[in-house]
């Protein structure tokens, strides 16, 4: 329960090499209509003018705290912010994004009124074409108790029309439930995926505000948009973490489903478009198909309960492609495209 004297929201902004966008981001924070904020800027060893800019912003607004640290990546920077946070709730902002001025007022009103452990909202996403699209996954609804598990399941099995977007930057979280740390995005596909699933396992009440209040900007240099052997290793690490989080639940073994869907996607789309020699692509695919860690996860299919519904039929279909070695067809497709272009 949030006490009357602590309705503060701690907003953590990890900052690295974003001097071009930082002022826009921070303007959108200090101008929030919800004013009981603690804004924690974590300079992750940024090599540009961001460290100086952070210090200047702290002089302009007493709610801003600055942490300067050696570069360790986004996940570890957020951990530093969490250690310094004092608010009843905590939020995270990517430093090249920005917010609608009423975002935190609407989220905190919902959180305080319903005593919710977390509240999410929709967001406005910038596409590679630089156009924007509003992403709103739910109506104005609250979820409680055991229904949280089903919500987590919908997010976990996000390979269908029921896809839910639960990135950490468009929500607020009850800080007392965060008894764990962010993982490194250099080791996992996404530190957001792991954080969200760990939080949902602790969450007892969830609410959603169906408005696009966060502006998520396209970044072609993002680590999550780069694909190769390291991506595959990060997929395996994420799958193992999901298996650990959901061990002993109805979603036990879901990391196995995650890994073969992600690997199929990696083979079928990004690697097909990658500007790599054909032999290098083939060697990469062959290495995956012969990797014992990967084949062991495929053999562990029975640990995951395939239920009825479209999303599970999709997963079963992708799984069958892997089991029948039909993933090799991706290589043939790439070869045909390469010959055509040649």
mmCIF file of C-alpha atoms in Angstrom:
data_model
loop_
_atom_site.group_PDB
_atom_site.id
_atom_site.type_symbol
_atom_site.label_atom_id
_atom_site.label_comp_id
_atom_site.label_asym_id
_atom_site.label_seq_id
_atom_site.Cartn_x
_atom_site.Cartn_y
_atom_site.Cartn_z
ATOM 1 C CA UNK A 1 0.000 0.000 0.000
ATOM 2 C CA UNK A 2 1.332 3.424 -0.933
ATOM 3 C CA UNK A 3 1.510 5.759 2.046
ATOM 4 C CA UNK A 4 0.048 9.252 1.905
ATOM 5 C CA UNK A 5 3.477 10.812 2.334
ATOM 6 C CA UNK A 6 5.130 8.832 -0.453
ATOM 7 C CA UNK A 7 3.422 9.052 -3.816
ATOM 8 C CA UNK A 8 6.713 9.790 -5.466
ATOM 9 C CA UNK A 9 7.608 8.299 -8.832
ATOM 10 C CA UNK A 10 11.297 7.669 -9.478
ATOM 11 C CA UNK A 11 12.075 7.966 -13.193
ATOM 12 C CA UNK A 12 15.341 6.337 -14.271
ATOM 13 C CA UNK A 13 16.985 7.473 -17.503
ATOM 14 C CA UNK A 14 20.050 5.551 -18.679
ATOM 15 C CA UNK A 15 22.135 7.827 -20.897
ATOM 16 C CA UNK A 16 24.789 6.981 -23.464
ATOM 17 C CA UNK A 17 25.823 8.906 -26.571
ATOM 18 C CA UNK A 18 22.487 10.676 -27.111
ATOM 19 C CA UNK A 19 23.410 14.361 -26.925
ATOM 20 C CA UNK A 20 21.291 15.014 -30.019
ATOM 21 C CA UNK A 21 18.115 13.810 -28.270
ATOM 22 C CA UNK A 22 18.735 14.303 -24.557
ATOM 23 C CA UNK A 23 17.254 17.792 -24.187
ATOM 24 C CA UNK A 24 14.019 16.686 -25.867
ATOM 25 C CA UNK A 25 13.738 13.728 -23.511
ATOM 26 C CA UNK A 26 14.429 15.737 -20.353
ATOM 27 C CA UNK A 27 12.114 18.574 -21.344
ATOM 28 C CA UNK A 28 9.300 16.019 -21.602
ATOM 29 C CA UNK A 29 10.103 14.806 -18.082
ATOM 30 C CA UNK A 30 10.407 18.097 -16.203
ATOM 31 C CA UNK A 31 7.200 19.323 -17.879
ATOM 32 C CA UNK A 32 5.131 16.361 -16.667
ATOM 33 C CA UNK A 33 1.840 17.373 -15.037
ATOM 34 C CA UNK A 34 2.554 14.808 -12.312
ATOM 35 C CA UNK A 35 5.143 16.753 -10.363
ATOM 36 C CA UNK A 36 6.040 14.401 -7.491
ATOM 37 C CA UNK A 37 8.971 13.037 -9.451
ATOM 38 C CA UNK A 38 12.503 11.967 -8.701
ATOM 39 C CA UNK A 39 14.400 12.029 -12.008
ATOM 40 C CA UNK A 40 17.563 9.916 -11.897
ATOM 41 C CA UNK A 41 19.955 10.431 -14.805
ATOM 42 C CA UNK A 42 22.521 7.643 -15.122
ATOM 43 C CA UNK A 43 25.428 8.698 -17.306
ATOM 44 C CA UNK A 44 26.769 5.335 -18.478
ATOM 45 C CA UNK A 45 30.231 6.628 -19.320
ATOM 46 C CA UNK A 46 28.936 8.551 -22.318
ATOM 47 C CA UNK A 47 31.794 9.813 -24.561
ATOM 48 C CA UNK A 48 29.916 12.868 -25.872
ATOM 49 C CA UNK A 49 28.541 15.970 -24.123
ATOM 50 C CA UNK A 50 25.875 14.047 -22.193
ATOM 51 C CA UNK A 51 27.738 14.080 -18.827
ATOM 52 C CA UNK A 52 27.965 17.879 -18.887
ATOM 53 C CA UNK A 53 24.361 18.209 -20.074
ATOM 54 C CA UNK A 54 23.147 16.015 -17.201
ATOM 55 C CA UNK A 55 24.933 18.175 -14.632
ATOM 56 C CA UNK A 56 23.481 21.331 -16.164
ATOM 57 C CA UNK A 57 19.963 19.906 -16.014
ATOM 58 C CA UNK A 58 20.463 19.023 -12.339
ATOM 59 C CA UNK A 59 21.251 22.681 -11.621
ATOM 60 C CA UNK A 60 18.031 23.741 -13.343
ATOM 61 C CA UNK A 61 15.654 21.324 -11.567
ATOM 62 C CA UNK A 62 16.105 20.128 -7.981
ATOM 63 C CA UNK A 63 14.216 16.898 -8.709
ATOM 64 C CA UNK A 64 17.063 15.697 -10.925
ATOM 65 C CA UNK A 65 19.850 13.501 -9.555
ATOM 66 C CA UNK A 66 22.871 12.522 -11.645
ATOM 67 C CA UNK A 67 24.936 9.350 -11.413
ATOM 68 C CA UNK A 68 28.174 9.123 -13.392
ATOM 69 C CA UNK A 69 29.513 5.594 -13.888
ATOM 70 C CA UNK A 70 31.777 3.577 -16.132
ATOM 71 C CA UNK A 71 30.113 2.140 -19.207
ATOM 72 C CA UNK A 72 28.414 -1.164 -18.487
ATOM 73 C CA UNK A 73 25.363 -1.196 -20.715
ATOM 74 C CA UNK A 74 21.703 -0.296 -20.388
ATOM 75 C CA UNK A 75 20.681 -3.005 -17.939
ATOM 76 C CA UNK A 76 23.441 -2.240 -15.456
ATOM 77 C CA UNK A 77 22.828 1.502 -15.759
ATOM 78 C CA UNK A 78 19.200 0.934 -14.780
ATOM 79 C CA UNK A 79 20.379 -1.117 -11.798
ATOM 80 C CA UNK A 80 22.402 1.883 -10.613
ATOM 81 C CA UNK A 81 19.281 4.006 -10.896
ATOM 82 C CA UNK A 82 17.218 1.495 -8.918
ATOM 83 C CA UNK A 83 19.775 1.543 -6.099
ATOM 84 C CA UNK A 84 19.347 5.323 -5.814
ATOM 85 C CA UNK A 85 15.545 5.400 -6.186
ATOM 86 C CA UNK A 86 13.339 6.359 -3.219
ATOM 87 C CA UNK A 87 9.885 6.573 -4.809
ATOM 88 C CA UNK A 88 6.965 4.250 -4.113
ATOM 89 C CA UNK A 89 6.857 3.578 -7.845
ATOM 90 C CA UNK A 90 9.586 3.513 -10.452
ATOM 91 C CA UNK A 91 9.628 4.092 -14.219
ATOM 92 C CA UNK A 92 12.225 3.841 -16.958
ATOM 93 C CA UNK A 93 12.767 6.062 -19.998
ATOM 94 C CA UNK A 94 15.043 5.531 -22.989
ATOM 95 C CA UNK A 95 17.035 8.721 -23.420
ATOM 96 C CA UNK A 96 16.330 9.112 -27.141
ATOM 97 C CA UNK A 97 12.549 8.922 -26.574
ATOM 98 C CA UNK A 98 10.067 11.389 -25.089
ATOM 99 C CA UNK A 99 6.701 11.461 -23.303
ATOM 100 C CA UNK A 100 3.348 13.158 -23.540
ATOM 101 C CA UNK A 101 3.117 15.659 -20.668
ATOM 102 C CA UNK A 102 0.201 13.825 -18.997
ATOM 103 C CA UNK A 103 1.691 10.337 -19.158
ATOM 104 C CA UNK A 104 2.795 9.959 -15.562
ATOM 105 C CA UNK A 105 -0.235 11.794 -14.166
ATOM 106 C CA UNK A 106 -2.561 9.304 -15.880
ATOM 107 C CA UNK A 107 -0.484 6.268 -14.915
ATOM 108 C CA UNK A 108 -0.021 7.326 -11.298
ATOM 109 C CA UNK A 109 -3.685 8.261 -10.870
ATOM 110 C CA UNK A 110 -4.551 4.749 -12.039
ATOM 111 C CA UNK A 111 -1.910 3.176 -9.802
ATOM 112 C CA UNK A 112 -2.961 5.086 -6.682
ATOM 113 C CA UNK A 113 -6.705 4.729 -7.250
ATOM 114 C CA UNK A 114 -6.546 0.954 -7.779
ATOM 115 C CA UNK A 115 -3.484 0.273 -5.629
ATOM 116 C CA UNK A 116 -2.006 -1.457 -8.676
ATOM 117 C CA UNK A 117 1.422 -3.047 -8.664
ATOM 118 C CA UNK A 118 2.023 -1.858 -12.209
ATOM 119 C CA UNK A 119 0.261 0.251 -14.810
ATOM 120 C CA UNK A 120 1.021 0.307 -18.521
ATOM 121 C CA UNK A 121 -0.120 2.551 -21.353
ATOM 122 C CA UNK A 122 0.014 2.463 -25.130
ATOM 123 C CA UNK A 123 2.767 4.130 -27.112
ATOM 124 C CA UNK A 124 3.457 5.834 -30.414
ATOM 125 C CA UNK A 125 6.108 3.926 -32.354
ATOM 126 C CA UNK A 126 8.299 5.374 -35.057
ATOM 127 C CA UNK A 127 8.742 2.941 -37.949
ATOM 128 C CA UNK A 128 11.863 2.560 -40.135
ATOM 129 C CA UNK A 129 9.994 4.729 -42.669
ATOM 130 C CA UNK A 130 9.986 7.388 -39.893
ATOM 131 C CA UNK A 131 6.174 7.352 -39.861
ATOM 132 C CA UNK A 132 4.364 6.828 -36.553
ATOM 133 C CA UNK A 133 1.794 4.253 -35.520
ATOM 134 C CA UNK A 134 -0.141 4.096 -32.241
ATOM 135 C CA UNK A 135 0.159 0.781 -30.395
ATOM 136 C CA UNK A 136 -2.637 0.123 -27.886
ATOM 137 C CA UNK A 137 -3.029 -3.522 -26.852
ATOM 138 C CA UNK A 138 -5.848 -3.425 -24.305
ATOM 139 C CA UNK A 139 -8.823 -1.428 -23.118
ATOM 140 C CA UNK A 140 -9.047 0.382 -19.789
ATOM 141 C CA UNK A 141 -8.966 -2.731 -17.656
ATOM 142 C CA UNK A 142 -7.549 -4.067 -14.427
ATOM 143 C CA UNK A 143 -6.243 -7.587 -13.856
ATOM 144 C CA UNK A 144 -5.924 -9.215 -10.445
ATOM 145 C CA UNK A 145 -4.592 -12.350 -8.766
ATOM 146 C CA UNK A 146 -4.440 -15.504 -10.871
ATOM 147 C CA UNK A 147 -5.481 -13.582 -13.969
ATOM 148 C CA UNK A 148 -1.986 -12.049 -13.879
ATOM 149 C CA UNK A 149 -0.619 -15.501 -14.772
ATOM 150 C CA UNK A 150 -2.836 -15.624 -17.849
ATOM 151 C CA UNK A 151 -1.713 -12.111 -18.768
ATOM 152 C CA UNK A 152 1.911 -13.198 -18.418
ATOM 153 C CA UNK A 153 1.105 -16.188 -20.608
ATOM 154 C CA UNK A 154 -0.309 -13.957 -23.326
ATOM 155 C CA UNK A 155 2.870 -11.905 -23.238
ATOM 156 C CA UNK A 156 5.076 -15.002 -23.118
ATOM 157 C CA UNK A 157 3.389 -16.612 -26.123
ATOM 158 C CA UNK A 158 3.479 -13.456 -28.206
ATOM 159 C CA UNK A 159 3.683 -15.102 -31.609
ATOM 160 C CA UNK A 160 0.109 -14.380 -32.741
ATOM 161 C CA UNK A 161 -2.602 -11.753 -33.030
ATOM 162 C CA UNK A 162 -2.710 -11.596 -29.213
ATOM 163 C CA UNK A 163 0.725 -10.012 -29.083
ATOM 164 C CA UNK A 164 1.213 -7.757 -26.057
ATOM 165 C CA UNK A 165 3.866 -5.068 -25.762
ATOM 166 C CA UNK A 166 5.292 -4.825 -22.241
ATOM 167 C CA UNK A 167 8.561 -2.946 -22.598
ATOM 168 C CA UNK A 168 9.671 -1.326 -19.369
ATOM 169 C CA UNK A 169 9.541 2.222 -20.720
ATOM 170 C CA UNK A 170 5.740 2.574 -20.963
ATOM 171 C CA UNK A 171 4.798 1.544 -17.453
ATOM 172 C CA UNK A 172 5.190 2.322 -13.754
ATOM 173 C CA UNK A 173 6.110 -0.374 -11.216
ATOM 174 C CA UNK A 174 5.754 -0.747 -7.460
ATOM 175 C CA UNK A 175 9.369 -0.462 -6.374
ATOM 176 C CA UNK A 176 9.063 -2.744 -3.346
ATOM 177 C CA UNK A 177 8.436 -5.724 -5.645
ATOM 178 C CA UNK A 178 11.690 -5.263 -7.551
ATOM 179 C CA UNK A 179 13.923 -7.560 -5.511
ATOM 180 C CA UNK A 180 15.946 -8.545 -8.572
ATOM 181 C CA UNK A 181 18.267 -6.825 -11.030
ATOM 182 C CA UNK A 182 18.228 -6.092 -14.733
ATOM 183 C CA UNK A 183 20.288 -8.473 -16.834
ATOM 184 C CA UNK A 184 22.711 -7.214 -19.468
ATOM 185 C CA UNK A 185 21.392 -6.654 -22.986
ATOM 186 C CA UNK A 186 24.844 -7.744 -24.114
ATOM 187 C CA UNK A 187 24.095 -11.255 -22.844
ATOM 188 C CA UNK A 188 20.340 -11.527 -23.478
ATOM 189 C CA UNK A 189 18.117 -10.683 -26.454
ATOM 190 C CA UNK A 190 16.380 -8.030 -24.371
ATOM 191 C CA UNK A 191 16.792 -6.962 -20.775
ATOM 192 C CA UNK A 192 13.155 -5.791 -20.966
ATOM 193 C CA UNK A 193 11.822 -9.309 -21.636
ATOM 194 C CA UNK A 194 13.531 -10.785 -18.596
ATOM 195 C CA UNK A 195 12.621 -7.874 -16.306
ATOM 196 C CA UNK A 196 8.958 -7.900 -17.325
ATOM 197 C CA UNK A 197 8.516 -11.637 -16.795
ATOM 198 C CA UNK A 198 10.261 -11.507 -13.417
ATOM 199 C CA UNK A 199 8.043 -8.613 -12.342
ATOM 200 C CA UNK A 200 4.815 -10.239 -13.560
ATOM 201 C CA UNK A 201 5.650 -13.322 -11.482
ATOM 202 C CA UNK A 202 5.591 -11.036 -8.403
ATOM 203 C CA UNK A 203 2.729 -8.781 -9.493
ATOM 204 C CA UNK A 204 -0.758 -9.173 -7.957
ATOM 205 C CA UNK A 205 -2.561 -6.272 -9.648
ATOM 206 C CA UNK A 206 -2.166 -4.786 -13.107
ATOM 207 C CA UNK A 207 -3.924 -1.940 -14.914
ATOM 208 C CA UNK A 208 -3.789 -0.490 -18.424
ATOM 209 C CA UNK A 209 -4.421 3.024 -19.746
ATOM 210 C CA UNK A 210 -5.443 2.765 -23.437
ATOM 211 C CA UNK A 211 -3.718 5.909 -24.668
ATOM 212 C CA UNK A 212 -0.506 6.304 -26.682
ATOM 213 C CA UNK A 213 1.500 8.413 -24.225
ATOM 214 C CA UNK A 214 5.110 7.381 -24.886
ATOM 215 C CA UNK A 215 7.003 8.201 -28.096
ATOM 216 C CA UNK A 216 9.286 5.303 -29.008
ATOM 217 C CA UNK A 217 11.804 6.476 -31.596
ATOM 218 C CA UNK A 218 13.364 4.264 -34.259
ATOM 219 C CA UNK A 219 17.078 3.598 -33.815
ATOM 220 C CA UNK A 220 18.750 1.618 -36.596
ATOM 221 C CA UNK A 221 21.882 1.216 -34.448
ATOM 222 C CA UNK A 222 20.030 -0.489 -31.608
ATOM 223 C CA UNK A 223 21.627 -3.701 -30.364
ATOM 224 C CA UNK A 224 18.267 -5.445 -30.712
ATOM 225 C CA UNK A 225 18.314 -4.742 -34.473
ATOM 226 C CA UNK A 226 21.722 -6.310 -35.104
ATOM 227 C CA UNK A 227 21.759 -9.988 -35.987
ATOM 228 C CA UNK A 228 24.451 -12.636 -36.121
ATOM 229 C CA UNK A 229 26.090 -15.338 -34.030
ATOM 230 C CA UNK A 230 25.938 -13.200 -30.896
ATOM 231 C CA UNK A 231 22.186 -12.824 -31.411
ATOM 232 C CA UNK A 232 21.853 -16.610 -31.387
ATOM 233 C CA UNK A 233 23.821 -16.864 -28.136
ATOM 234 C CA UNK A 234 21.619 -14.196 -26.576
ATOM 235 C CA UNK A 235 18.489 -16.082 -27.720
ATOM 236 C CA UNK A 236 19.716 -19.230 -25.950
ATOM 237 C CA UNK A 237 20.491 -17.266 -22.784
ATOM 238 C CA UNK A 238 17.044 -15.649 -22.799
ATOM 239 C CA UNK A 239 15.333 -19.004 -23.346
ATOM 240 C CA UNK A 240 17.211 -20.500 -20.416
ATOM 241 C CA UNK A 241 16.201 -17.567 -18.212
ATOM 242 C CA UNK A 242 12.524 -17.949 -19.185
ATOM 243 C CA UNK A 243 12.665 -21.659 -18.339
ATOM 244 C CA UNK A 244 14.115 -20.695 -14.957
ATOM 245 C CA UNK A 245 11.441 -18.052 -14.280
ATOM 246 C CA UNK A 246 8.516 -20.331 -15.162
ATOM 247 C CA UNK A 247 9.830 -23.601 -13.719
ATOM 248 C CA UNK A 248 7.061 -25.432 -11.854
ATOM 249 C CA UNK A 249 4.242 -23.415 -13.468
ATOM 250 C CA UNK A 250 1.842 -24.177 -16.300
ATOM 251 C CA UNK A 251 4.290 -22.389 -18.591
ATOM 252 C CA UNK A 252 7.249 -24.577 -17.640
ATOM 253 C CA UNK A 253 9.468 -25.182 -20.650
ATOM 254 C CA UNK A 254 8.166 -22.100 -22.437
ATOM 255 C CA UNK A 255 11.743 -21.009 -23.036
ATOM 256 C CA UNK A 256 12.061 -23.956 -25.410
ATOM 257 C CA UNK A 257 9.118 -22.677 -27.455
ATOM 258 C CA UNK A 258 10.696 -19.237 -27.354
ATOM 259 C CA UNK A 259 14.041 -20.446 -28.681
ATOM 260 C CA UNK A 260 12.811 -22.275 -31.754
ATOM 261 C CA UNK A 261 10.438 -19.457 -32.709
ATOM 262 C CA UNK A 262 13.215 -16.893 -32.328
ATOM 263 C CA UNK A 263 15.746 -19.006 -34.215
ATOM 264 C CA UNK A 264 13.256 -19.593 -37.018
ATOM 265 C CA UNK A 265 12.663 -15.846 -37.252
ATOM 266 C CA UNK A 266 16.416 -15.196 -37.194
ATOM 267 C CA UNK A 267 16.981 -17.624 -40.063
ATOM 268 C CA UNK A 268 13.959 -16.722 -42.115
ATOM 269 C CA UNK A 269 14.154 -12.941 -42.128
ATOM 270 C CA UNK A 270 17.147 -10.952 -40.758
ATOM 271 C CA UNK A 271 19.804 -13.430 -41.888
ATOM 272 C CA UNK A 272 18.173 -13.802 -45.283
ATOM 273 C CA UNK A 273 18.538 -10.042 -45.786
ATOM 274 C CA UNK A 274 21.996 -9.777 -44.242
ATOM 275 C CA UNK A 275 24.798 -8.713 -46.577
ATOM 276 C CA UNK A 276 26.971 -11.749 -45.944
ATOM 277 C CA UNK A 277 28.570 -14.266 -48.321
ATOM 278 C CA UNK A 278 26.317 -17.228 -49.044
ATOM 279 C CA UNK A 279 28.832 -19.696 -47.601
ATOM 280 C CA UNK A 280 28.959 -17.741 -44.347
ATOM 281 C CA UNK A 281 25.164 -17.831 -44.005
ATOM 282 C CA UNK A 282 25.094 -21.560 -44.657
ATOM 283 C CA UNK A 283 27.862 -22.201 -42.116
ATOM 284 C CA UNK A 284 25.925 -20.183 -39.536
ATOM 285 C CA UNK A 285 22.717 -22.164 -40.135
ATOM 286 C CA UNK A 286 24.528 -25.501 -40.069
ATOM 287 C CA UNK A 287 26.222 -24.596 -36.794
ATOM 288 C CA UNK A 288 22.854 -23.848 -35.179
ATOM 289 C CA UNK A 289 21.219 -27.059 -36.428
ATOM 290 C CA UNK A 290 24.117 -29.080 -34.997
ATOM 291 C CA UNK A 291 24.315 -27.195 -31.696
ATOM 292 C CA UNK A 292 23.576 -29.594 -28.837
ATOM 293 C CA UNK A 293 22.101 -26.835 -26.684
ATOM 294 C CA UNK A 294 19.577 -26.037 -29.401
ATOM 295 C CA UNK A 295 18.687 -29.646 -30.216
ATOM 296 C CA UNK A 296 18.277 -30.450 -26.515
ATOM 297 C CA UNK A 297 15.675 -27.688 -26.246
ATOM 298 C CA UNK A 298 13.834 -29.110 -29.246
ATOM 299 C CA UNK A 299 13.872 -32.571 -27.692
ATOM 300 C CA UNK A 300 12.416 -31.083 -24.491
ATOM 301 C CA UNK A 301 9.159 -30.172 -26.268
ATOM 302 C CA UNK A 302 7.097 -32.287 -23.891
ATOM 303 C CA UNK A 303 8.010 -30.009 -21.011
ATOM 304 C CA UNK A 304 5.825 -27.336 -22.576
ATOM 305 C CA UNK A 305 2.065 -27.828 -22.655
ATOM 306 C CA UNK A 306 0.722 -26.998 -26.095
ATOM 307 C CA UNK A 307 -2.819 -25.795 -25.489
ATOM 308 C CA UNK A 308 -5.664 -25.007 -27.862
ATOM 309 C CA UNK A 309 -5.821 -21.735 -29.752
ATOM 310 C CA UNK A 310 -4.177 -19.965 -32.654
ATOM 311 C CA UNK A 311 -1.010 -18.926 -30.857
ATOM 312 C CA UNK A 312 -0.270 -22.524 -29.862
ATOM 313 C CA UNK A 313 -1.010 -23.835 -33.363
ATOM 314 C CA UNK A 314 1.515 -21.337 -34.699
ATOM 315 C CA UNK A 315 4.137 -22.524 -32.208
ATOM 316 C CA UNK A 316 3.414 -26.192 -33.002
ATOM 317 C CA UNK A 317 3.787 -25.444 -36.720
ATOM 318 C CA UNK A 318 7.123 -23.669 -36.302
ATOM 319 C CA UNK A 319 8.290 -26.473 -34.014
ATOM 320 C CA UNK A 320 7.385 -29.079 -36.646
ATOM 321 C CA UNK A 321 9.485 -27.207 -39.214
ATOM 322 C CA UNK A 322 12.483 -27.457 -36.934
ATOM 323 C CA UNK A 323 11.913 -31.101 -36.078
ATOM 324 C CA UNK A 324 11.641 -32.092 -39.745
ATOM 325 C CA UNK A 325 14.785 -30.084 -40.543
ATOM 326 C CA UNK A 326 12.670 -27.928 -42.853
ATOM 327 C CA UNK A 327 14.520 -24.909 -41.539
ATOM 328 C CA UNK A 328 17.087 -25.856 -44.179
ATOM 329 C CA UNK A 329 14.575 -24.538 -46.702
ATOM 330 C CA UNK A 330 15.465 -21.073 -45.489
ATOM 331 C CA UNK A 331 18.958 -21.589 -46.844
ATOM 332 C CA UNK A 332 17.570 -22.673 -50.208
ATOM 333 C CA UNK A 333 15.427 -19.525 -50.267
ATOM 334 C CA UNK A 334 18.453 -17.365 -49.520
ATOM 335 C CA UNK A 335 20.471 -19.158 -52.188
ATOM 336 C CA UNK A 336 17.745 -18.594 -54.775
ATOM 337 C CA UNK A 337 17.500 -14.898 -53.896
ATOM 338 C CA UNK A 338 21.280 -14.528 -54.018
ATOM 339 C CA UNK A 339 21.453 -16.173 -57.455
ATOM 340 C CA UNK A 340 18.632 -13.944 -58.703
ATOM 341 C CA UNK A 341 20.396 -10.811 -57.462
ATOM 342 C CA UNK A 342 23.656 -12.024 -58.957
#
